[in-house]
JSON list of C-alpha atoms in Angstrom, two decimals:
[
{"chain": "A", "resi": 1457, "resn": "GLY", "atom": "CA", "xyz": [-10.21, 10.92, 9.62]},
{"chain": "A", "resi": 1458, "resn": "ALA", "atom": "CA", "xyz": [-6.92, 7.58, 10.37]},
{"chain": "A", "resi": 1459, "resn": "VAL", "atom": "CA", "xyz": [-3.84, 9.30, 10.42]},
{"chain": "A", "resi": 1460, "resn": "VAL", "atom": "CA", "xyz": [-0.60, 7.18, 9.74]},
{"chain": "A", "resi": 1461, "resn": "SER", "atom": "CA", "xyz": [2.87, 8.82, 10.63]},
{"chain": "A", "resi": 1462, "resn": "GLN", "atom": "CA", "xyz": [6.19, 7.94, 10.01]},
{"chain": "A", "resi": 1463, "resn": "HIS", "atom": "CA", "xyz": [9.25, 9.46, 11.12]},
{"chain": "A", "resi": 1464, "resn": "PRO", "atom": "CA", "xyz": [11.83, 9.95, 10.41]},
{"chain": "A", "resi": 1465, "resn": "SER", "atom": "CA", "xyz": [11.00, 10.52, 5.78]},
{"chain": "A", "resi": 1466, "resn": "TRP", "atom": "CA", "xyz": [13.97, 9.85, 5.21]},
{"chain": "A", "resi": 1467, "resn": "VAL", "atom": "CA", "xyz": [17.04, 8.89, 6.50]},
{"chain": "A", "resi": 1468, "resn": "ILE", "atom": "CA", "xyz": [20.82, 8.44, 5.08]},
{"chain": "A", "resi": 1469, "resn": "CYS", "atom": "CA", "xyz": [22.91, 6.12, 6.68]},
{"chain": "A", "resi": 1470, "resn": "LYS", "atom": "CA", "xyz": [26.66, 4.39, 6.82]},
{"chain": "A", "resi": 1471, "resn": "SER", "atom": "CA", "xyz": [27.01, 0.37, 6.10]},
{"chain": "A", "resi": 1472, "resn": "GLY", "atom": "CA", "xyz": [26.40, -1.28, 8.91]},
{"chain": "A", "resi": 1473, "resn": "THR", "atom": "CA", "xyz": [24.50, 0.90, 11.20]},
{"chain": "A", "resi": 1474, "resn": "SER", "atom": "CA", "xyz": [21.05, -0.30, 12.32]},
{"chain": "A", "resi": 1475, "resn": "VAL", "atom": "CA", "xyz": [18.17, 2.82, 11.50]},
{"chain": "A", "resi": 1476, "resn": "LYS", "atom": "CA", "xyz": [14.85, 2.74, 12.91]},
{"chain": "A", "resi": 1477, "resn": "ILE", "atom": "CA", "xyz": [11.56, 3.77, 11.71]},
{"chain": "A", "resi": 1478, "resn": "GLU", "atom": "CA", "xyz": [8.67, 4.72, 13.42]},
{"chain": "A", "resi": 1479, "resn": "CYS", "atom": "CA", "xyz": [4.96, 4.30, 12.82]},
{"chain": "A", "resi": 1480, "resn": "ARG", "atom": "CA", "xyz": [2.54, 5.97, 14.79]},
{"chain": "A", "resi": 1481, "resn": "SER", "atom": "CA", "xyz": [-1.08, 6.35, 14.65]},
{"chain": "A", "resi": 1482, "resn": "LEU", "atom": "CA", "xyz": [-1.82, 9.35, 15.47]},
{"chain": "A", "resi": 1483, "resn": "ASP", "atom": "CA", "xyz": [-6.00, 9.54, 15.53]},
{"chain": "A", "resi": 1484, "resn": "PHE", "atom": "CA", "xyz": [-6.69, 5.40, 16.62]},
{"chain": "A", "resi": 1485, "resn": "GLN", "atom": "CA", "xyz": [-5.70, 2.43, 18.17]},
{"chain": "A", "resi": 1486, "resn": "ALA", "atom": "CA", "xyz": [-4.71, 0.12, 15.82]},
{"chain": "A", "resi": 1487, "resn": "THR", "atom": "CA", "xyz": [-3.60, -3.77, 16.93]},
{"chain": "A", "resi": 1488, "resn": "THR", "atom": "CA", "xyz": [-2.18, -4.97, 14.00]},
{"chain": "A", "resi": 1489, "resn": "MET", "atom": "CA", "xyz": [0.47, -3.34, 11.55]},
{"chain": "A", "resi": 1490, "resn": "PHE", "atom": "CA", "xyz": [2.15, -3.75, 8.33]},
{"chain": "A", "resi": 1491, "resn": "TRP", "atom": "CA", "xyz": [5.44, -3.34, 7.16]},
{"chain": "A", "resi": 1492, "resn": "TYR", "atom": "CA", "xyz": [6.47, -3.04, 2.60]},
{"chain": "A", "resi": 1493, "resn": "ARG", "atom": "CA", "xyz": [8.83, -1.65, 1.28]},
{"chain": "A", "resi": 1494, "resn": "GLN", "atom": "CA", "xyz": [8.72, -0.51, -2.17]},
{"chain": "A", "resi": 1495, "resn": "PHE", "atom": "CA", "xyz": [11.05, -0.75, -5.00]},
{"chain": "A", "resi": 1496, "resn": "PRO", "atom": "CA", "xyz": [11.71, 2.21, -7.89]},
{"chain": "A", "resi": 1497, "resn": "LYS", "atom": "CA", "xyz": [9.04, 1.53, -10.26]},
{"chain": "A", "resi": 1498, "resn": "GLN", "atom": "CA", "xyz": [7.77, -1.58, -7.82]},
{"chain": "A", "resi": 1499, "resn": "SER", "atom": "CA", "xyz": [5.16, -2.88, -6.26]},
{"chain": "A", "resi": 1500, "resn": "LEU", "atom": "CA", "xyz": [4.36, -2.47, -2.14]},
{"chain": "A", "resi": 1501, "resn": "MET", "atom": "CA", "xyz": [5.79, -5.40, -1.29]},
{"chain": "A", "resi": 1502, "resn": "LEU", "atom": "CA", "xyz": [4.22, -7.31, 1.89]},
{"chain": "A", "resi": 1503, "resn": "MET", "atom": "CA", "xyz": [7.64, -7.60, 4.51]},
{"chain": "A", "resi": 1504, "resn": "ALA", "atom": "CA", "xyz": [5.86, -8.37, 8.15]},
{"chain": "A", "resi": 1505, "resn": "THR", "atom": "CA", "xyz": [2.26, -8.36, 9.93]},
{"chain": "A", "resi": 1506, "resn": "SER", "atom": "CA", "xyz": [2.76, -6.87, 13.33]},
{"chain": "A", "resi": 1507, "resn": "ASN", "atom": "CA", "xyz": [0.67, -6.97, 16.48]},
{"chain": "A", "resi": 1508, "resn": "GLU", "atom": "CA", "xyz": [0.05, -5.59, 19.77]},
{"chain": "A", "resi": 1509, "resn": "GLY", "atom": "CA", "xyz": [1.73, -7.37, 21.85]},
{"chain": "A", "resi": 1510, "resn": "SER", "atom": "CA", "xyz": [3.13, -10.79, 19.76]},
{"chain": "A", "resi": 1511, "resn": "LYS", "atom": "CA", "xyz": [5.72, -11.42, 17.51]},
{"chain": "A", "resi": 1512, "resn": "ALA", "atom": "CA", "xyz": [5.36, -10.14, 14.18]},
{"chain": "A", "resi": 1513, "resn": "THR", "atom": "CA", "xyz": [5.07, -11.91, 10.88]},
{"chain": "A", "resi": 1514, "resn": "TYR", "atom": "CA", "xyz": [7.05, -11.77, 8.63]},
{"chain": "A", "resi": 1515, "resn": "GLU", "atom": "CA", "xyz": [6.39, -12.95, 4.68]},
{"chain": "A", "resi": 1516, "resn": "GLN", "atom": "CA", "xyz": [8.24, -15.36, 2.79]},
{"chain": "A", "resi": 1517, "resn": "GLY", "atom": "CA", "xyz": [12.14, -13.66, 2.30]},
{"chain": "A", "resi": 1518, "resn": "VAL", "atom": "CA", "xyz": [11.87, -11.77, 4.95]},
{"chain": "A", "resi": 1519, "resn": "GLU", "atom": "CA", "xyz": [15.03, -11.92, 7.54]},
{"chain": "A", "resi": 1520, "resn": "LYS", "atom": "CA", "xyz": [12.95, -11.40, 10.61]},
{"chain": "A", "resi": 1521, "resn": "ASP", "atom": "CA", "xyz": [16.03, -11.12, 12.39]},
{"chain": "A", "resi": 1522, "resn": "LYS", "atom": "CA", "xyz": [17.51, -7.86, 9.80]},
{"chain": "A", "resi": 1523, "resn": "PHE", "atom": "CA", "xyz": [14.19, -5.85, 10.38]},
{"chain": "A", "resi": 1524, "resn": "LEU", "atom": "CA", "xyz": [13.50, -6.05, 13.89]},
{"chain": "A", "resi": 1525, "resn": "ILE", "atom": "CA", "xyz": [9.84, -5.22, 14.55]},
{"chain": "A", "resi": 1526, "resn": "ASN", "atom": "CA", "xyz": [8.19, -4.15, 17.61]},
{"chain": "A", "resi": 1527, "resn": "HIS", "atom": "CA", "xyz": [4.35, -3.00, 18.47]},
{"chain": "A", "resi": 1528, "resn": "ALA", "atom": "CA", "xyz": [4.50, -2.20, 22.31]},
{"chain": "A", "resi": 1529, "resn": "SER", "atom": "CA", "xyz": [1.34, -0.13, 22.43]},
{"chain": "A", "resi": 1530, "resn": "LEU", "atom": "CA", "xyz": [-1.69, 0.72, 20.31]},
{"chain": "A", "resi": 1531, "resn": "THR", "atom": "CA", "xyz": [-0.40, 3.68, 18.55]},
{"chain": "A", "resi": 1532, "resn": "LEU", "atom": "CA", "xyz": [3.18, 2.68, 17.87]},
{"chain": "A", "resi": 1533, "resn": "SER", "atom": "CA", "xyz": [5.06, 0.28, 15.60]},
{"chain": "A", "resi": 1534, "resn": "THR", "atom": "CA", "xyz": [9.32, 0.02, 14.52]},
{"chain": "A", "resi": 1535, "resn": "LEU", "atom": "CA", "xyz": [11.58, -1.36, 12.28]},
{"chain": "A", "resi": 1536, "resn": "THR", "atom": "CA", "xyz": [14.39, -1.13, 12.88]},
{"chain": "A", "resi": 1537, "resn": "VAL", "atom": "CA", "xyz": [16.75, -2.26, 10.15]},
{"chain": "A", "resi": 1538, "resn": "THR", "atom": "CA", "xyz": [19.57, -4.03, 11.36]},
{"chain": "A", "resi": 1539, "resn": "SER", "atom": "CA", "xyz": [23.17, -3.93, 10.34]},
{"chain": "A", "resi": 1540, "resn": "ALA", "atom": "CA", "xyz": [21.75, -1.80, 7.10]},
{"chain": "A", "resi": 1541, "resn": "HIS", "atom": "CA", "xyz": [24.24, -2.38, 3.81]},
{"chain": "A", "resi": 1542, "resn": "PRO", "atom": "CA", "xyz": [22.87, -0.69, 0.39]},
{"chain": "A", "resi": 1543, "resn": "GLU", "atom": "CA", "xyz": [21.25, -3.41, -0.58]},
{"chain": "A", "resi": 1544, "resn": "ASP", "atom": "CA", "xyz": [19.08, -2.30, 1.88]},
{"chain": "A", "resi": 1545, "resn": "SER", "atom": "CA", "xyz": [18.76, 0.94, 0.41]},
{"chain": "A", "resi": 1546, "resn": "SER", "atom": "CA", "xyz": [14.49, 1.12, -0.15]},
{"chain": "A", "resi": 1547, "resn": "PHE", "atom": "CA", "xyz": [11.02, 2.78, 0.41]},
{"chain": "A", "resi": 1548, "resn": "TYR", "atom": "CA", "xyz": [9.40, 2.02, 3.71]},
{"chain": "A", "resi": 1549, "resn": "ILE", "atom": "CA", "xyz": [5.62, 2.34, 4.41]},
{"chain": "A", "resi": 1550, "resn": "CYS", "atom": "CA", "xyz": [3.42, 1.28, 7.43]},
{"chain": "A", "resi": 1551, "resn": "SER", "atom": "CA", "xyz": [-0.09, 0.95, 7.38]},
{"chain": "A", "resi": 1552, "resn": "ALA", "atom": "CA", "xyz": [-2.47, 0.33, 10.41]},
{"chain": "A", "resi": 1553, "resn": "ILE", "atom": "CA", "xyz": [-6.12, -1.36, 11.35]},
{"chain": "A", "resi": 1554, "resn": "LEU", "atom": "CA", "xyz": [-8.13, 0.00, 12.86]},
{"chain": "A", "resi": 1555, "resn": "ALA", "atom": "CA", "xyz": [-8.70, -1.95, 16.47]},
{"chain": "A", "resi": 1556, "resn": "GLY", "atom": "CA", "xyz": [-11.70, -4.33, 15.90]},
{"chain": "A", "resi": 1557, "resn": "LEU", "atom": "CA", "xyz": [-12.47, -3.40, 12.62]},
{"chain": "A", "resi": 1558, "resn": "ILE", "atom": "CA", "xyz": [-10.20, -6.17, 11.39]},
{"chain": "A", "resi": 1559, "resn": "LEU", "atom": "CA", "xyz": [-12.37, -7.56, 9.25]},
{"chain": "A", "resi": 1560, "resn": "GLU", "atom": "CA", "xyz": [-12.99, -4.25, 7.10]},
{"chain": "A", "resi": 1561, "resn": "GLU", "atom": "CA", "xyz": [-9.99, -4.65, 5.18]},
{"chain": "A", "resi": 1562, "resn": "THR", "atom": "CA", "xyz": [-8.84, -1.27, 4.38]},
{"chain": "A", "resi": 1563, "resn": "GLN", "atom": "CA", "xyz": [-5.19, -0.11, 5.50]},
{"chain": "A", "resi": 1564, "resn": "TYR", "atom": "CA", "xyz": [-4.90, 3.72, 6.47]},
{"chain": "A", "resi": 1565, "resn": "PHE", "atom": "CA", "xyz": [-0.90, 4.26, 4.86]},
{"chain": "A", "resi": 1566, "resn": "GLY", "atom": "CA", "xyz": [1.57, 6.33, 6.23]},
{"chain": "A", "resi": 1567, "resn": "PRO", "atom": "CA", "xyz": [3.25, 8.69, 3.34]},
{"chain": "A", "resi": 1568, "resn": "GLY", "atom": "CA", "xyz": [6.30, 6.29, 3.40]},
{"chain": "A", "resi": 1569, "resn": "THR", "atom": "CA", "xyz": [10.67, 7.08, 4.67]},
{"chain": "A", "resi": 1570, "resn": "ARG", "atom": "CA", "xyz": [13.13, 6.55, 2.37]},
{"chain": "A", "resi": 1571, "resn": "LEU", "atom": "CA", "xyz": [16.35, 5.28, 3.19]},
{"chain": "A", "resi": 1572, "resn": "LEU", "atom": "CA", "xyz": [20.14, 4.98, 0.92]},
{"chain": "A", "resi": 1573, "resn": "VAL", "atom": "CA", "xyz": [22.73, 3.12, 2.80]},
{"chain": "A", "resi": 1574, "resn": "LEU", "atom": "CA", "xyz": [25.82, 4.72, 1.82]},
{"chain": "B", "resi": 1406, "resn": "GLY", "atom": "CA", "xyz": [0.47, -17.56, -5.74]},
{"chain": "B", "resi": 1407, "resn": "ASN", "atom": "CA", "xyz": [-1.60, -13.87, -6.21]},
{"chain": "B", "resi": 1408, "resn": "SER", "atom": "CA", "xyz": [-0.21, -10.74, -8.55]},
{"chain": "B", "resi": 1409, "resn": "VAL", "atom": "CA", "xyz": [-1.76, -7.80, -9.01]},
{"chain": "B", "resi": 1410, "resn": "THR", "atom": "CA", "xyz": [-0.61, -6.09, -13.14]},
{"chain": "B", "resi": 1411, "resn": "GLN", "atom": "CA", "xyz": [-1.60, -2.95, -14.06]},
{"chain": "B", "resi": 1412, "resn": "MET", "atom": "CA", "xyz": [-1.07, -0.64, -17.00]},
{"chain": "B", "resi": 1413, "resn": "GLU", "atom": "CA", "xyz": [2.08, 1.45, -16.50]},
{"chain": "B", "resi": 1414, "resn": "GLY", "atom": "CA", "xyz": [3.14, 5.16, -16.42]},
{"chain": "B", "resi": 1415, "resn": "PRO", "atom": "CA", "xyz": [2.90, 7.68, -16.93]},
{"chain": "B", "resi": 1416, "resn": "VAL", "atom": "CA", "xyz": [0.10, 9.02, -17.67]},
{"chain": "B", "resi": 1417, "resn": "THR", "atom": "CA", "xyz": [-0.66, 12.51, -18.99]},
{"chain": "B", "resi": 1418, "resn": "LEU", "atom": "CA", "xyz": [-4.12, 13.42, -19.47]},
{"chain": "B", "resi": 1419, "resn": "SER", "atom": "CA", "xyz": [-6.03, 16.66, -20.58]},
{"chain": "B", "resi": 1420, "resn": "GLU", "atom": "CA", "xyz": [-8.41, 18.21, -18.07]},
{"chain": "B", "resi": 1421, "resn": "GLU", "atom": "CA", "xyz": [-11.87, 16.56, -18.67]},
{"chain": "B", "resi": 1422, "resn": "ALA", "atom": "CA", "xyz": [-10.53, 13.84, -20.92]},
{"chain": "B", "resi": 1423, "resn": "PHE", "atom": "CA", "xyz": [-12.02, 10.10, -19.52]},
{"chain": "B", "resi": 1424, "resn": "LEU", "atom": "CA", "xyz": [-9.65, 8.07, -17.64]},
{"chain": "B", "resi": 1425, "resn": "THR", "atom": "CA", "xyz": [-9.08, 4.31, -17.42]},
{"chain": "B", "resi": 1426, "resn": "ILE", "atom": "CA", "xyz": [-6.16, 2.56, -15.91]},
{"chain": "B", "resi": 1427, "resn": "ASN", "atom": "CA", "xyz": [-6.74, -0.86, -16.99]},
{"chain": "B", "resi": 1428, "resn": "CYS", "atom": "CA", "xyz": [-5.84, -3.66, -13.52]},
{"chain": "B", "resi": 1429, "resn": "THR", "atom": "CA", "xyz": [-5.69, -7.48, -13.72]},
{"chain": "B", "resi": 1430, "resn": "TYR", "atom": "CA", "xyz": [-4.98, -9.91, -11.32]},
{"chain": "B", "resi": 1431, "resn": "THR", "atom": "CA", "xyz": [-4.55, -13.43, -10.65]},
{"chain": "B", "resi": 1432, "resn": "ALA", "atom": "CA", "xyz": [-5.87, -15.18, -7.25]},
{"chain": "B", "resi": 1433, "resn": "THR", "atom": "CA", "xyz": [-6.78, -18.41, -5.59]},
{"chain": "B", "resi": 1434, "resn": "GLY", "atom": "CA", "xyz": [-10.25, -18.17, -3.85]},
{"chain": "B", "resi": 1435, "resn": "TYR", "atom": "CA", "xyz": [-12.39, -14.91, -4.26]},
{"chain": "B", "resi": 1436, "resn": "PRO", "atom": "CA", "xyz": [-10.19, -12.06, -2.85]},
{"chain": "B", "resi": 1437, "resn": "SER", "atom": "CA", "xyz": [-11.27, -8.77, -2.18]},
{"chain": "B", "resi": 1438, "resn": "LEU", "atom": "CA", "xyz": [-10.05, -6.06, -5.09]},
{"chain": "B", "resi": 1439, "resn": "PHE", "atom": "CA", "xyz": [-9.42, -2.28, -4.51]},
{"chain": "B", "resi": 1440, "resn": "TRP", "atom": "CA", "xyz": [-7.52, 1.14, -5.84]},
{"chain": "B", "resi": 1441, "resn": "TYR", "atom": "CA", "xyz": [-5.45, 2.99, -3.38]},
{"chain": "B", "resi": 1442, "resn": "VAL", "atom": "CA", "xyz": [-4.19, 6.31, -5.09]},
{"chain": "B", "resi": 1443, "resn": "GLN", "atom": "CA", "xyz": [-1.45, 8.54, -3.42]},
{"chain": "B", "resi": 1444, "resn": "TYR", "atom": "CA", "xyz": [-0.69, 12.23, -3.13]},
{"chain": "B", "resi": 1445, "resn": "PRO", "atom": "CA", "xyz": [2.84, 14.19, -3.75]},
{"chain": "B", "resi": 1446, "resn": "GLY", "atom": "CA", "xyz": [4.11, 13.57, 0.39]},
{"chain": "B", "resi": 1447, "resn": "GLU", "atom": "CA", "xyz": [1.10, 11.40, 1.70]},
{"chain": "B", "resi": 1448, "resn": "GLY", "atom": "CA", "xyz": [0.41, 8.10, 2.41]},
{"chain": "B", "resi": 1449, "resn": "LEU", "atom": "CA", "xyz": [-1.57, 5.74, 0.11]},
{"chain": "B", "resi": 1450, "resn": "GLN", "atom": "CA", "xyz": [-5.33, 6.28, 0.85]},
{"chain": "B", "resi": 1451, "resn": "LEU", "atom": "CA", "xyz": [-8.76, 3.31, -0.25]},
{"chain": "B", "resi": 1452, "resn": "LEU", "atom": "CA", "xyz": [-10.02, 4.91, -3.38]},
{"chain": "B", "resi": 1453, "resn": "LEU", "atom": "CA", "xyz": [-12.94, 2.35, -4.23]},
{"chain": "B", "resi": 1454, "resn": "LYS", "atom": "CA", "xyz": [-13.12, -1.26, -3.34]},
{"chain": "B", "resi": 1455, "resn": "ALA", "atom": "CA", "xyz": [-15.03, -3.88, -4.48]},
{"chain": "B", "resi": 1456, "resn": "THR", "atom": "CA", "xyz": [-16.22, -7.17, -2.34]},
{"chain": "B", "resi": 1457, "resn": "LYS", "atom": "CA", "xyz": [-17.13, -10.20, -5.11]},
{"chain": "B", "resi": 1458, "resn": "ALA", "atom": "CA", "xyz": [-17.37, -10.36, -8.68]},
{"chain": "B", "resi": 1459, "resn": "ASP", "atom": "CA", "xyz": [-20.06, -7.89, -10.48]},
{"chain": "B", "resi": 1460, "resn": "ASP", "atom": "CA", "xyz": [-19.90, -5.68, -7.45]},
{"chain": "B", "resi": 1461, "resn": "LYS", "atom": "CA", "xyz": [-19.11, -2.16, -8.79]},
{"chain": "B", "resi": 1462, "resn": "GLY", "atom": "CA", "xyz": [-16.47, 0.14, -6.53]},
{"chain": "B", "resi": 1463, "resn": "SER", "atom": "CA", "xyz": [-17.12, 4.08, -6.40]},
{"chain": "B", "resi": 1464, "resn": "ASN", "atom": "CA", "xyz": [-15.70, 7.14, -5.13]},
{"chain": "B", "resi": 1465, "resn": "LYS", "atom": "CA", "xyz": [-14.68, 10.94, -5.98]},
{"chain": "B", "resi": 1466, "resn": "GLY", "atom": "CA", "xyz": [-16.45, 10.03, -10.15]},
{"chain": "B", "resi": 1467, "resn": "PHE", "atom": "CA", "xyz": [-14.03, 7.02, -9.96]},
{"chain": "B", "resi": 1468, "resn": "GLU", "atom": "CA", "xyz": [-15.74, 3.43, -11.36]},
{"chain": "B", "resi": 1469, "resn": "ALA", "atom": "CA", "xyz": [-13.86, 0.36, -10.76]},
{"chain": "B", "resi": 1470, "resn": "THR", "atom": "CA", "xyz": [-15.96, -3.14, -11.72]},
{"chain": "B", "resi": 1471, "resn": "TYR", "atom": "CA", "xyz": [-14.96, -7.18, -10.21]},
{"chain": "B", "resi": 1472, "resn": "ARG", "atom": "CA", "xyz": [-14.77, -8.84, -13.64]},
{"chain": "B", "resi": 1473, "resn": "LYS", "atom": "CA", "xyz": [-14.26, -12.86, -12.84]},
{"chain": "B", "resi": 1474, "resn": "GLU", "atom": "CA", "xyz": [-14.15, -13.60, -15.98]},
{"chain": "B", "resi": 1475, "resn": "THR", "atom": "CA", "xyz": [-12.01, -12.27, -16.83]},
{"chain": "B", "resi": 1476, "resn": "THR", "atom": "CA", "xyz": [-10.97, -11.27, -14.25]},
{"chain": "B", "resi": 1477, "resn": "SER", "atom": "CA", "xyz": [-10.02, -7.73, -14.01]},
{"chain": "B", "resi": 1478, "resn": "PHE", "atom": "CA", "xyz": [-10.54, -4.47, -12.21]},
{"chain": "B", "resi": 1479, "resn": "HIS", "atom": "CA", "xyz": [-10.04, -1.41, -14.57]},
{"chain": "B", "resi": 1480, "resn": "LEU", "atom": "CA", "xyz": [-10.54, 2.33, -13.07]},
{"chain": "B", "resi": 1481, "resn": "GLU", "atom": "CA", "xyz": [-12.37, 4.83, -14.48]},
{"chain": "B", "resi": 1482, "resn": "LYS", "atom": "CA", "xyz": [-13.80, 8.10, -14.79]},
{"chain": "B", "resi": 1483, "resn": "GLY", "atom": "CA", "xyz": [-15.46, 10.32, -17.71]},
{"chain": "B", "resi": 1484, "resn": "SER", "atom": "CA", "xyz": [-13.21, 13.80, -16.87]},
{"chain": "B", "resi": 1485, "resn": "VAL", "atom": "CA", "xyz": [-10.56, 13.78, -14.74]},
{"chain": "B", "resi": 1486, "resn": "GLN", "atom": "CA", "xyz": [-9.42, 17.20, -12.92]},
{"chain": "B", "resi": 1487, "resn": "VAL", "atom": "CA", "xyz": [-5.78, 18.72, -12.09]},
{"chain": "B", "resi": 1488, "resn": "SER", "atom": "CA", "xyz": [-6.53, 17.30, -8.98]},
{"chain": "B", "resi": 1489, "resn": "ASP", "atom": "CA", "xyz": [-6.66, 14.05, -9.80]},
{"chain": "B", "resi": 1490, "resn": "SER", "atom": "CA", "xyz": [-2.99, 14.03, -10.77]},
{"chain": "B", "resi": 1491, "resn": "ALA", "atom": "CA", "xyz": [-1.23, 11.45, -8.16]},
{"chain": "B", "resi": 1492, "resn": "VAL", "atom": "CA", "xyz": [-0.13, 7.44, -8.18]},
{"chain": "B", "resi": 1493, "resn": "TYR", "atom": "CA", "xyz": [-3.25, 4.75, -8.62]},
{"chain": "B", "resi": 1494, "resn": "PHE", "atom": "CA", "xyz": [-1.98, 1.23, -7.19]},
{"chain": "B", "resi": 1495, "resn": "CYS", "atom": "CA", "xyz": [-4.34, -1.32, -7.34]},
{"chain": "B", "resi": 1496, "resn": "ALA", "atom": "CA", "xyz": [-4.57, -4.25, -5.23]},
{"chain": "B", "resi": 1497, "resn": "LEU", "atom": "CA", "xyz": [-6.50, -7.40, -3.68]},
{"chain": "B", "resi": 1498, "resn": "SER", "atom": "CA", "xyz": [-6.46, -8.62, -0.90]},
{"chain": "B", "resi": 1499, "resn": "ARG", "atom": "CA", "xyz": [-5.45, -12.77, 0.10]},
{"chain": "B", "resi": 1500, "resn": "SER", "atom": "CA", "xyz": [-9.22, -14.90, 0.77]},
{"chain": "B", "resi": 1501, "resn": "GLY", "atom": "CA", "xyz": [-9.85, -16.35, 3.71]},
{"chain": "B", "resi": 1502, "resn": "ALA", "atom": "CA", "xyz": [-8.64, -15.52, 7.30]},
{"chain": "B", "resi": 1503, "resn": "GLY", "atom": "CA", "xyz": [-6.54, -12.58, 7.67]},
{"chain": "B", "resi": 1504, "resn": "SER", "atom": "CA", "xyz": [-8.36, -11.32, 3.99]},
{"chain": "B", "resi": 1505, "resn": "TYR", "atom": "CA", "xyz": [-6.68, -8.02, 5.13]},
{"chain": "B", "resi": 1506, "resn": "GLN", "atom": "CA", "xyz": [-2.80, -8.75, 3.80]},
{"chain": "B", "resi": 1507, "resn": "LEU", "atom": "CA", "xyz": [-2.81, -6.76, -0.13]},
{"chain": "B", "resi": 1508, "resn": "THR", "atom": "CA", "xyz": [-1.16, -7.46, -2.69]},
{"chain": "B", "resi": 1509, "resn": "PHE", "atom": "CA", "xyz": [0.00, -4.21, -4.84]},
{"chain": "B", "resi": 1510, "resn": "GLY", "atom": "CA", "xyz": [0.20, -3.63, -8.34]},
{"chain": "B", "resi": 1511, "resn": "LYS", "atom": "CA", "xyz": [3.07, -1.70, -9.98]},
{"chain": "B", "resi": 1512, "resn": "GLY", "atom": "CA", "xyz": [1.48, 1.66, -9.26]},
{"chain": "B", "resi": 1513, "resn": "THR", "atom": "CA", "xyz": [0.08, 4.41, -12.17]},
{"chain": "B", "resi": 1514, "resn": "LYS", "atom": "CA", "xyz": [1.17, 7.48, -12.65]},
{"chain": "B", "resi": 1515, "resn": "LEU", "atom": "CA", "xyz": [-1.86, 9.87, -13.52]},
{"chain": "B", "resi": 1516, "resn": "SER", "atom": "CA", "xyz": [-0.59, 13.72, -14.80]},
{"chain": "B", "resi": 1517, "resn": "VAL", "atom": "CA", "xyz": [-3.16, 15.79, -15.55]},
{"chain": "B", "resi": 1518, "resn": "ILE", "atom": "CA", "xyz": [-2.56, 19.52, -17.43]},
{"chain": "B", "resi": 1519, "resn": "PRO", "atom": "CA", "xyz": [-5.65, 22.53, -17.44]}
]
């Protein structure tokens, strides 16, 4: 089946540094990928929609200069948390849709990346 | 705006017990409804879905019926197994263009003991 990986699975960084999280579709091409964040005991909140070769579309309230998204190929999207602060500590999850099947509505999710900013 | 409310967990059941996880939603238009499952250490997987009122989604012994009159999509299974231990998320898609964007509930952790 369709597999999505994320790297790293967890990361600890100092306040003020930047952190890059990768999301890869391993056995399929994904024209569209999504980034979510999840706080403890809260639901997944959609941050942005990432389309290959174009700028990401951010949800209301998500700072695009803070959370930089790049979708340079059909199998890779990256999320960079710039100048991270403790309030950015969270669980970040990506998902992908099979290219050409956008109406299928099935998203394939990565296992998530836990970020802790000290 | 759209929202999904599902029962608080954690839920602990004995093997072969009956499972119900309640899910209600608020949405404009006619969203599709989903249940996703997350096994330990893995990403969310689509368990089942329903795209219109009165549709029943089913998979692996789990069922959920899209009830527009009660805005609900409760998940049920007649006899749970230890392997069903996971976190279950109810979700809906925004209707109309870009309907692939999902709104999730908080998740319900299920533990099944032998």
